[in-house]
Structures are given as structure tokens and as C-alpha cells.
Amino acid sequence: SYELTQPPSVSVSPGQTVSISCSGDKLGDKYACWYQQKPGQSPVLVIYQDTKRPSGIPERFSGSTSGNTATLTISGTQAMDEGDFYCQAWDSNTVVFGGGTKLTVL
Amino acid sequence: EVQLVESGGGLVNPGGSLRLSCAASGFIFSGSRMNWVRQAPGKGLEWVSSISPSSTYIYYADSMKGRFTISRDNAKNSLYLQMNGLRADDTAVYYCARIPGSVAAQNWYFDLWGRGTLVTVSS
């Protein structure tokens, strides 16, 4: 079965830029999206179709892809950005999530 | 208001059954592919199942095949998940989630989520 791999955790200082990676076999041939989940809340879509931002998502969130890796970048990180981030892709009529990355804003 | 509201969760014995419901409002339910996604306590997201707008195309995660059945009633703007043969590792919050109607298969993503309903499988 298809797998997406994310780092378990990343940390960043307020105001700095942080990137979260998501790797998978031939991920560059698929579309990736990203969700943010804060404690006790439902996931929220922050990036879809590799690079697109839904309405209402701050411009500091951006997505990119290169080869077999999709990357979520948060510029000028704020304390409110803390939470868990999940990448997701489609493969053979199934949906696959990465294991999640816990973002800590120190 | 555009929203999804799940219900039907609770405590069930191992081997038991439970039927979850998801009530949709504020959008054209019959035009959207709908899904169930679950999250075990302290764990990540796991996709469960997906159903096309007309119920023609239905897919399941391998670990749920044969035990779970997804269905929908477009007249009632409702999505369902029948869960049989429940096991302790099925304990999770179950979310209802929407894929936008205009999205091609290779580009599935969930733009609307409910708040979830907790299913606990324990004796």
C-alpha cells in the first residue's frame, strides 16, 4: 500500500520560516494537500493541489513539490500556527495520509 | 451555514455494531463525494471510506473492507457508516468529510469536515 512519510516533529521560533516535508513514491506524479489540526479540533485544509491556498488561509502558508517530496512552508510563523500537520494524496481510489508532523513554536 | 454534523458514536462491546450518521447542510449534498475519516486517540488521520454523489462508486480502506458499509441518502442530506465486527483498534473519532464536487479523482482533498463522533470499543 502507498505510504507518505513526514517528520514526527519540527520546531520554529516566532517570526521565522519553517518547512515540513512529505515524501512518497512518485509523489511528484500526484497531487498533495495539507491539513492543520489544533488540539481538540477538526482538521482544516491549508493547501490543496500542491500549491493552492483555500480562501481564508493566510498567505504565510505555501506549498511546493519537487521530485518525490511535497513541502509545506510557513513564513513568519506565529504562535497560533502550532498544531499537527498532515499531508495527503490519492492513490488507486484510496486516500492516504502522512503520519503527521507536530509543529512547535518556541 | 455550511456544515457537517456527525452522530451515533458511543461505547460498544467488541464484536458489536454501530451506525454513524452525518447530517449535511448549507451546500448541495447530492453533488459531493463524501467520506469517513477516523483518528484513534493520540494518533494520526486514517481514511475509512468514500462514496460518490450517486452512490455508484464506493471505496474502502483495506482494513475496513467487509466490516464497514458506507451509504448515503441524498433526499435526507445524510451520510452513514454501518460498522460491524468492531474491534478495540476501531476506537477513534470518526469524521465526516467532503470532497468538492468539481474535483477529479487524482486530486481528492477534503475541504469541509465535521466535528467528529467518538466510537469506543471496549468490554
Tab-separated table of C-alpha atoms in Angstrom:
chain	number	residue	atom	x	y	z
A	1	SER	CA	0.000	0.000	0.000
A	2	TYR	CA	1.049	3.563	-0.643
A	3	GLU	CA	2.790	5.457	2.136
A	4	LEU	CA	3.582	9.095	2.864
A	5	THR	CA	6.407	9.915	5.260
A	6	GLN	CA	6.594	13.050	7.400
A	7	PRO	CA	8.985	14.042	10.181
A	8	PRO	CA	7.321	13.490	13.580
A	9	SER	CA	8.090	16.965	14.817
A	10	VAL	CA	9.591	20.318	13.873
A	11	SER	CA	10.110	23.467	15.860
A	12	VAL	CA	10.479	27.111	14.915
A	13	SER	CA	10.922	30.464	16.591
A	14	PRO	CA	8.178	33.057	16.177
A	15	GLY	CA	8.605	35.082	13.007
A	16	GLN	CA	10.854	32.523	11.344
A	17	THR	CA	10.189	30.238	8.388
A	18	VAL	CA	9.593	26.520	8.787
A	19	SER	CA	9.163	23.763	6.238
A	20	ILE	CA	7.507	20.366	6.678
A	21	SER	CA	8.282	17.625	4.194
A	22	CYS	CA	6.146	14.772	2.919
A	23	SER	CA	7.721	12.063	0.805
A	24	GLY	CA	6.234	9.192	-1.140
A	25	ASP	CA	6.957	7.065	-4.159
A	26	LYS	CA	6.196	9.024	-7.327
A	27	LEU	CA	4.500	11.716	-5.213
A	28	GLY	CA	5.521	14.220	-7.861
A	29	ASP	CA	3.081	12.492	-10.234
A	30	LYS	CA	0.215	13.003	-7.802
A	31	TYR	CA	-1.446	15.959	-6.135
A	32	ALA	CA	-0.666	16.596	-2.479
A	33	CYS	CA	-2.614	18.591	0.057
A	34	TRP	CA	-2.074	19.637	3.657
A	35	TYR	CA	-4.212	19.919	6.776
A	36	GLN	CA	-3.628	21.674	10.064
A	37	GLN	CA	-5.186	20.236	13.209
A	38	LYS	CA	-5.139	22.020	16.524
A	39	PRO	CA	-5.774	20.141	19.779
A	40	GLY	CA	-9.402	19.143	20.185
A	41	GLN	CA	-10.371	20.469	16.758
A	42	SER	CA	-11.141	19.013	13.354
A	43	PRO	CA	-8.527	19.196	10.583
A	44	VAL	CA	-8.524	22.280	8.372
A	45	LEU	CA	-7.367	22.270	4.749
A	46	VAL	CA	-4.477	24.718	4.288
A	47	ILE	CA	-3.057	23.684	0.888
A	48	TYR	CA	-4.595	21.684	-1.961
A	49	GLN	CA	-3.455	20.644	-5.425
A	50	ASP	CA	0.184	21.005	-4.300
A	51	THR	CA	0.279	24.792	-4.122
A	52	LYS	CA	-3.211	26.303	-3.850
A	53	ARG	CA	-4.488	28.020	-0.742
A	54	PRO	CA	-8.195	27.861	0.195
A	55	SER	CA	-9.919	31.126	0.898
A	56	GLY	CA	-9.358	32.266	4.452
A	57	ILE	CA	-5.949	30.613	4.808
A	58	PRO	CA	-3.199	33.176	5.475
A	59	GLU	CA	-0.670	33.884	2.734
A	60	ARG	CA	2.158	32.753	5.020
A	61	PHE	CA	1.134	29.159	4.215
A	62	SER	CA	2.526	27.868	0.923
A	63	GLY	CA	3.059	24.528	-0.762
A	64	SER	CA	5.543	23.187	-3.253
A	65	THR	CA	6.686	19.911	-4.768
A	66	SER	CA	9.967	18.583	-6.071
A	67	GLY	CA	10.550	15.043	-7.179
A	68	ASN	CA	9.013	12.679	-4.645
A	69	THR	CA	8.592	15.295	-1.936
A	70	ALA	CA	5.866	17.793	-1.173
A	71	THR	CA	6.672	20.625	1.195
A	72	LEU	CA	4.534	22.901	3.337
A	73	THR	CA	6.226	26.172	4.230
A	74	ILE	CA	5.063	28.653	6.826
A	75	SER	CA	6.684	32.068	6.601
A	76	GLY	CA	6.664	34.447	9.552
A	77	THR	CA	5.381	31.683	11.809
A	78	GLN	CA	3.030	32.754	14.574
A	79	ALA	CA	2.224	31.090	17.881
A	80	MET	CA	-1.272	30.331	16.574
A	81	ASP	CA	0.267	28.104	13.885
A	82	GLU	CA	1.153	25.419	16.429
A	83	GLY	CA	-0.519	22.115	15.827
A	84	ASP	CA	-0.308	18.908	13.863
A	85	PHE	CA	0.095	18.974	10.101
A	86	TYR	CA	-0.849	16.120	7.799
A	87	CYS	CA	-0.105	15.656	4.127
A	88	GLN	CA	-2.491	13.636	1.989
A	89	ALA	CA	-2.584	12.196	-1.510
A	90	TRP	CA	-4.741	9.935	-3.649
A	91	ASP	CA	-3.587	6.526	-4.841
A	92	SER	CA	-5.603	3.880	-6.675
A	93	ASN	CA	-9.005	5.026	-5.415
A	94	THR	CA	-7.830	5.323	-1.839
A	95	VAL	CA	-6.816	8.305	0.247
A	96	VAL	CA	-3.500	8.207	2.066
A	97	PHE	CA	-2.404	10.450	4.930
A	98	GLY	CA	1.095	11.009	6.168
A	99	GLY	CA	1.771	10.197	9.799
A	100	GLY	CA	1.613	13.829	10.838
A	101	THR	CA	4.126	16.425	11.996
A	102	LYS	CA	3.809	18.270	15.276
A	103	LEU	CA	4.804	21.908	14.864
A	104	THR	CA	6.037	23.666	17.980
A	105	VAL	CA	6.536	27.422	18.005
A	106	LEU	CA	9.151	28.060	20.678
B	1	GLU	CA	-24.365	27.669	7.351
B	2	VAL	CA	-22.249	25.097	5.558
B	3	GLN	CA	-21.657	22.249	7.981
B	4	LEU	CA	-21.430	18.544	8.665
B	5	VAL	CA	-22.690	17.101	11.947
B	6	GLU	CA	-21.873	13.537	12.934
B	7	SER	CA	-23.825	11.439	15.412
B	8	GLY	CA	-24.229	7.856	16.535
B	9	GLY	CA	-20.958	7.280	18.339
B	10	GLY	CA	-20.736	5.658	21.736
B	11	LEU	CA	-19.481	2.690	23.710
B	12	VAL	CA	-19.870	-0.730	22.106
B	13	ASN	CA	-18.652	-4.202	23.013
B	14	PRO	CA	-16.041	-5.955	20.874
B	15	GLY	CA	-17.802	-7.736	18.029
B	16	GLY	CA	-20.718	-5.338	18.195
B	17	SER	CA	-22.200	-2.993	15.634
B	18	LEU	CA	-22.805	0.727	15.365
B	19	ARG	CA	-24.278	3.026	12.731
B	20	LEU	CA	-22.871	6.509	12.359
B	21	SER	CA	-24.739	9.349	10.673
B	22	CYS	CA	-23.618	12.646	9.201
B	23	ALA	CA	-26.114	15.425	8.526
B	24	ALA	CA	-25.092	17.919	5.850
B	25	SER	CA	-26.443	21.420	5.430
B	26	GLY	CA	-25.706	24.620	3.576
B	27	PHE	CA	-24.483	23.069	0.314
B	28	ILE	CA	-25.637	20.757	-2.468
B	29	PHE	CA	-25.046	17.424	-0.765
B	30	SER	CA	-26.071	15.394	-3.817
B	31	GLY	CA	-23.241	16.942	-5.807
B	32	SER	CA	-20.390	15.996	-3.476
B	33	ARG	CA	-18.341	12.860	-2.902
B	34	MET	CA	-18.461	12.118	0.826
B	35	ASN	CA	-16.055	10.311	3.109
B	36	TRP	CA	-15.399	8.966	6.572
B	37	VAL	CA	-12.008	9.585	8.163
B	38	ARG	CA	-11.063	8.379	11.630
B	39	GLN	CA	-8.488	9.274	14.235
B	40	ALA	CA	-7.560	6.969	17.090
B	41	PRO	CA	-6.764	8.684	20.399
B	42	GLY	CA	-3.403	10.421	20.136
B	43	LYS	CA	-2.838	9.080	16.626
B	44	GLY	CA	-2.949	10.383	13.065
B	45	LEU	CA	-5.691	10.576	10.480
B	46	GLU	CA	-6.846	7.419	8.698
B	47	TRP	CA	-9.180	7.396	5.710
B	48	VAL	CA	-12.037	4.905	6.059
B	49	SER	CA	-14.311	5.072	3.035
B	50	SER	CA	-15.617	7.201	0.169
B	51	ILE	CA	-18.916	7.306	-1.739
B	52	SER	CA	-19.678	9.112	-4.985
B	53	PRO	CA	-22.609	11.533	-5.309
B	54	SER	CA	-24.946	8.910	-6.775
B	55	SER	CA	-23.536	6.019	-4.683
B	56	THR	CA	-22.207	4.397	-7.847
B	57	TYR	CA	-18.562	4.336	-6.818
B	58	ILE	CA	-17.671	3.229	-3.295
B	59	TYR	CA	-14.198	2.586	-1.919
B	60	TYR	CA	-12.839	1.357	1.408
B	61	ALA	CA	-9.510	1.195	3.169
B	62	ASP	CA	-8.295	-2.402	3.180
B	63	SER	CA	-8.640	-2.806	6.940
B	64	MET	CA	-12.315	-1.823	6.794
B	65	LYS	CA	-13.412	-3.903	3.818
B	66	GLY	CA	-16.073	-6.466	4.679
B	67	ARG	CA	-16.820	-4.932	8.083
B	68	PHE	CA	-17.868	-1.355	7.281
B	69	THR	CA	-20.518	-0.176	4.812
B	70	ILE	CA	-20.856	3.410	3.648
B	71	SER	CA	-24.143	4.724	2.270
B	72	ARG	CA	-25.977	7.973	1.694
B	73	ASP	CA	-29.487	9.342	1.327
B	74	ASN	CA	-29.412	12.438	-0.849
B	75	ALA	CA	-33.065	13.181	-0.128
B	76	LYS	CA	-32.164	13.485	3.555
B	77	ASN	CA	-28.757	15.117	3.008
B	78	SER	CA	-27.253	12.354	5.088
B	79	LEU	CA	-24.216	10.074	5.046
B	80	TYR	CA	-23.964	6.839	7.006
B	81	LEU	CA	-21.381	4.321	8.136
B	82	GLN	CA	-22.526	0.880	9.281
B	83	MET	CA	-19.788	-0.732	11.337
B	84	ASN	CA	-19.927	-4.435	12.171
B	85	GLY	CA	-17.497	-6.746	13.932
B	86	LEU	CA	-15.993	-3.862	15.845
B	87	ARG	CA	-12.581	-4.309	17.435
B	88	ALA	CA	-10.683	-2.390	20.071
B	89	ASP	CA	-8.480	-0.849	17.389
B	90	ASP	CA	-11.572	0.702	15.781
B	91	THR	CA	-11.763	3.056	18.763
B	92	ALA	CA	-11.470	6.527	17.278
B	93	VAL	CA	-13.133	9.807	16.500
B	94	TYR	CA	-14.944	9.362	13.199
B	95	TYR	CA	-15.141	12.422	10.962
B	96	CYS	CA	-17.421	13.034	8.027
B	97	ALA	CA	-15.588	14.948	5.286
B	98	ARG	CA	-16.485	16.400	1.894
B	99	ILE	CA	-14.566	16.311	-1.366
B	100	PRO	CA	-15.584	19.263	-3.549
B	101	GLY	CA	-17.871	18.250	-6.369
B	102	SER	CA	-15.656	19.541	-9.155
B	103	VAL	CA	-12.523	17.643	-8.148
B	104	ALA	CA	-11.061	14.853	-10.299
B	105	ALA	CA	-10.175	11.558	-8.679
B	106	GLN	CA	-6.433	12.100	-8.632
B	107	ASN	CA	-6.913	15.374	-6.818
B	108	TRP	CA	-9.115	14.342	-3.918
B	109	TYR	CA	-8.924	16.572	-0.894
B	110	PHE	CA	-11.289	17.337	1.989
B	111	ASP	CA	-12.478	20.933	2.149
B	112	LEU	CA	-15.136	20.510	4.826
B	113	TRP	CA	-15.013	18.411	7.997
B	114	GLY	CA	-17.482	17.714	10.767
B	115	ARG	CA	-16.553	17.842	14.441
B	116	GLY	CA	-16.495	14.070	14.707
B	117	THR	CA	-18.191	11.436	16.834
B	118	LEU	CA	-16.300	9.204	19.244
B	119	VAL	CA	-16.588	5.431	18.964
B	120	THR	CA	-15.197	3.412	21.855
B	121	VAL	CA	-14.932	-0.352	21.523
B	122	SER	CA	-14.449	-1.932	24.911
B	123	SER	CA	-15.962	-4.517	27.229
